[in-house]
Amino acid sequence: MGKRRLAVLISGRGSNMEALARAAQAPDYPAGIVLVASSKAGAAGLETAATLGLPTAVIPARDHPTRDSFDAALTAALESCGTEAIALAGFMRILTPGFIRRWQGRIVNIHPSLLPKYPGLDTHARALEAGDAQGGCTVHIVTETLDDGPILAQTAVPIRAHDTAETLAARVLEAEHRLYPQALAAFLATLP
Ligand code: GRF
């Protein structure tokens, strides 16, 4: 089977998008990126994507008064480039149930904790506060519940004595960049 048509959704730095894009450059990687779409006009990841020669789109949240209108614009952009699967990579919007149904079983996300621990924000600070011995990251299928949905893969990362939320985040981010391309490839192999 040829490369699946993958869209990556970002809102910021885009380092996971870059990890996916670099993996997808390999001829035998099972996806090619057909669109990098951002909900924020100034997202740094847009520049990275352009440098990598990837098509980009901005769907500014502020142009869309309702979630339904935002998600309809996003679906139109995704459909126009023949998207088959969607990778969320630091995408800071909650998607509507209608959007998730439209792309049922075809959206994956990376989250910086060992889910089901610490859905939502400030995951590293919460792991430190709880005295956990390890943090980590999770790739999962997106369902209507935030940071929930079937887990595809996880990597645990040790927490060290003098870690701050920032040092832990940096260590977990390195693990994210290794995990996401691998987990996505395995997921794509299961798609009809
Ligand atoms: C990552 O830690 C990811 O797990 C979380 O948001 C962060 C995005 O970073 N969902 P980047 O934009 O991929 O650099």
Coordinates of C-alpha atoms and ligand atoms in Angstrom, one line a residue:
M1 CA 0.0 0.0 0.0
G2 CA 1.2 3.5 -0.8
K3 CA 1.7 6.3 1.7
R4 CA -1.5 7.3 3.6
R5 CA -2.4 11.0 3.3
L6 CA -1.7 12.5 6.7
A7 CA -2.6 15.9 8.1
V8 CA -0.9 17.3 11.2
L9 CA -2.7 19.8 13.4
I10 CA -0.6 22.2 15.5
S11 CA -1.1 25.4 17.5
G12 CA 2.5 26.2 18.5
R13 CA 6.1 25.1 18.4
G14 CA 5.5 22.1 16.2
S15 CA 8.4 19.9 17.3
N16 CA 6.3 16.7 17.1
M17 CA 5.1 17.7 13.7
E18 CA 8.7 18.1 12.7
A19 CA 9.5 14.6 14.0
L20 CA 6.6 13.2 12.0
A21 CA 7.7 15.1 8.9
R22 CA 11.3 13.9 9.1
A23 CA 10.1 10.3 9.5
A24 CA 7.7 10.7 6.6
Q25 CA 10.6 11.7 4.3
A26 CA 11.7 8.0 4.3
P27 CA 10.3 6.3 1.2
D28 CA 9.1 3.3 3.3
Y29 CA 7.3 5.4 5.9
P30 CA 3.6 4.6 5.6
A31 CA 2.4 8.3 5.5
G32 CA 3.1 11.5 3.6
I33 CA 2.1 14.8 5.1
V34 CA -0.4 16.5 2.8
L35 CA -1.2 19.4 5.2
V36 CA 0.0 21.1 8.4
A37 CA -2.9 23.1 9.7
S38 CA -2.6 25.6 12.6
S39 CA -5.3 27.2 14.8
K40 CA -2.9 30.1 15.4
A41 CA -1.5 32.4 12.8
G42 CA 1.9 33.0 14.4
A43 CA 2.6 29.4 15.3
A44 CA 6.4 28.7 15.0
G45 CA 5.6 25.2 13.6
L46 CA 4.2 26.9 10.4
E47 CA 7.6 28.2 9.6
T48 CA 9.2 24.9 10.3
A49 CA 6.6 23.2 8.0
A50 CA 7.2 25.6 5.2
T51 CA 11.0 25.1 5.5
L52 CA 10.4 21.4 5.1
G53 CA 8.4 22.1 2.0
L54 CA 5.0 21.1 3.5
P55 CA 1.7 22.7 2.5
T56 CA 0.3 24.8 5.4
A57 CA -3.0 26.3 6.3
V58 CA -4.1 28.6 9.1
I59 CA -7.6 28.4 10.5
P60 CA -7.7 31.2 13.0
A61 CA -10.0 30.4 15.9
R62 CA -10.9 34.1 16.2
D63 CA -12.5 34.0 12.7
H64 CA -14.9 31.4 13.9
P65 CA -17.3 32.4 16.7
T66 CA -18.4 28.8 17.3
R67 CA -16.6 25.5 17.6
D68 CA -18.9 24.1 14.9
S69 CA -17.9 26.8 12.4
F70 CA -14.2 26.3 13.2
D71 CA -14.5 22.5 12.8
A72 CA -16.4 22.8 9.6
A73 CA -13.6 25.1 8.1
L74 CA -11.0 22.6 9.4
T75 CA -12.9 19.6 7.8
A76 CA -13.1 21.5 4.5
A77 CA -9.4 22.1 4.5
L78 CA -8.7 18.5 5.4
E79 CA -11.0 17.2 2.7
S80 CA -9.6 19.4 0.0
C81 CA -6.3 17.7 0.3
G82 CA -7.7 14.1 0.5
T83 CA -6.8 13.6 4.2
E84 CA -7.0 9.9 5.4
A85 CA -5.6 10.3 8.9
I86 CA -5.0 13.2 11.3
A87 CA -2.2 13.6 13.9
L88 CA -2.7 16.1 16.6
A89 CA 0.6 17.6 17.6
G90 CA 0.3 20.3 20.3
F91 CA -3.1 21.2 18.9
M92 CA -4.8 23.3 21.6
R93 CA -8.4 23.1 20.6
I94 CA -11.1 20.8 21.8
L95 CA -12.7 19.2 18.8
T96 CA -16.5 18.9 18.5
P97 CA -18.2 15.5 18.6
G98 CA -19.3 16.1 15.0
F99 CA -15.7 16.5 13.9
I100 CA -14.6 13.4 15.7
R101 CA -17.4 11.4 14.2
R102 CA -16.5 12.7 10.7
W103 CA -13.0 11.4 11.1
Q104 CA -13.9 8.4 13.4
G105 CA -11.0 6.3 14.4
R106 CA -8.6 8.3 12.1
I107 CA -7.4 10.9 14.6
V108 CA -4.4 10.3 16.9
N109 CA -2.9 12.5 19.6
I110 CA 0.3 12.6 21.6
H111 CA 0.0 13.6 25.3
P112 CA 2.9 14.3 27.7
S113 CA 1.9 11.9 30.5
L114 CA 1.4 8.2 31.1
L115 CA -2.4 8.3 30.5
P116 CA -4.8 7.6 32.2
K117 CA -2.7 9.7 34.6
Y118 CA -2.8 13.5 34.1
P119 CA -5.1 14.3 31.2
G120 CA -5.3 18.0 30.5
L121 CA -2.6 20.6 31.2
D122 CA 0.5 20.9 33.5
T123 CA 1.2 17.2 33.3
H124 CA 4.9 17.4 34.4
A125 CA 4.2 19.7 37.4
R126 CA 1.4 17.3 38.5
A127 CA 3.7 14.2 38.2
L128 CA 6.4 16.0 40.3
E129 CA 3.8 17.2 42.8
A130 CA 2.6 13.6 43.2
G131 CA 6.1 12.4 43.9
D132 CA 5.9 10.0 40.9
A133 CA 9.1 8.0 40.0
Q134 CA 8.4 8.4 36.3
G135 CA 6.7 10.6 33.7
G136 CA 6.2 9.8 30.1
C137 CA 4.1 10.2 27.0
T138 CA 1.2 8.4 25.3
V139 CA -0.1 8.2 21.8
H140 CA -3.8 7.4 21.7
I141 CA -6.8 7.4 19.3
V142 CA -8.9 10.5 19.8
T143 CA -12.5 10.1 21.0
E144 CA -15.0 12.5 22.3
T145 CA -13.5 12.6 25.8
L146 CA -10.4 14.8 26.2
D147 CA -7.1 12.9 26.4
D148 CA -9.0 9.6 26.5
G149 CA -9.4 6.9 23.9
P150 CA -7.6 3.7 23.1
I151 CA -3.9 3.8 23.9
L152 CA -1.6 2.9 21.0
A153 CA 1.8 3.2 22.7
Q154 CA 3.6 4.7 25.7
T155 CA 7.1 5.5 26.8
A156 CA 8.0 6.0 30.5
V157 CA 10.8 8.5 31.4
P158 CA 12.5 8.5 34.8
I159 CA 12.0 11.4 37.1
R160 CA 15.3 12.6 38.6
A161 CA 15.9 14.1 42.0
H162 CA 16.3 17.7 41.0
D163 CA 13.8 17.7 38.1
T164 CA 11.7 20.8 37.5
A165 CA 8.6 20.8 35.3
E166 CA 10.9 22.2 32.6
T167 CA 13.7 19.6 32.8
L168 CA 11.2 16.8 32.9
A169 CA 9.3 18.3 29.9
A170 CA 12.5 18.4 27.9
R171 CA 13.3 14.8 28.7
V172 CA 9.8 13.6 27.9
L173 CA 9.8 15.7 24.6
E174 CA 12.8 13.7 23.4
A175 CA 10.8 10.5 24.0
E176 CA 7.8 12.0 22.3
H177 CA 9.8 12.6 19.1
R178 CA 10.9 8.9 19.0
L179 CA 7.5 7.5 20.0
Y180 CA 5.1 9.4 17.8
P181 CA 6.5 8.4 14.4
Q182 CA 6.7 4.7 15.4
A183 CA 3.2 4.6 17.0
L184 CA 1.7 6.4 14.1
A185 CA 3.2 4.0 11.6
A186 CA 1.9 1.0 13.5
F187 CA -1.5 2.6 13.7
L188 CA -1.7 3.4 10.0
A189 CA -1.0 -0.2 9.2
T190 CA -4.3 -1.1 10.9
L191 CA -6.4 1.4 9.0
P192 CA -8.7 0.0 6.3
Ligands
GRF1 C1 3.9 18.2 23.4 O1 4.4 18.0 24.7 C2 2.7 17.3 23.2 O2 2.8 16.1 23.9 C3 1.6 18.1 23.8 O3 1.9 19.5 23.5 C4 3.3 19.6 23.3 C5 3.5 20.1 21.9 O4 4.8 20.4 21.6 N1 0.3 17.7 23.3 P1 5.2 20.6 20.1 O5 4.4 21.7 19.5 O6 5.0 19.3 19.3 O7 6.7 21.0 20.1

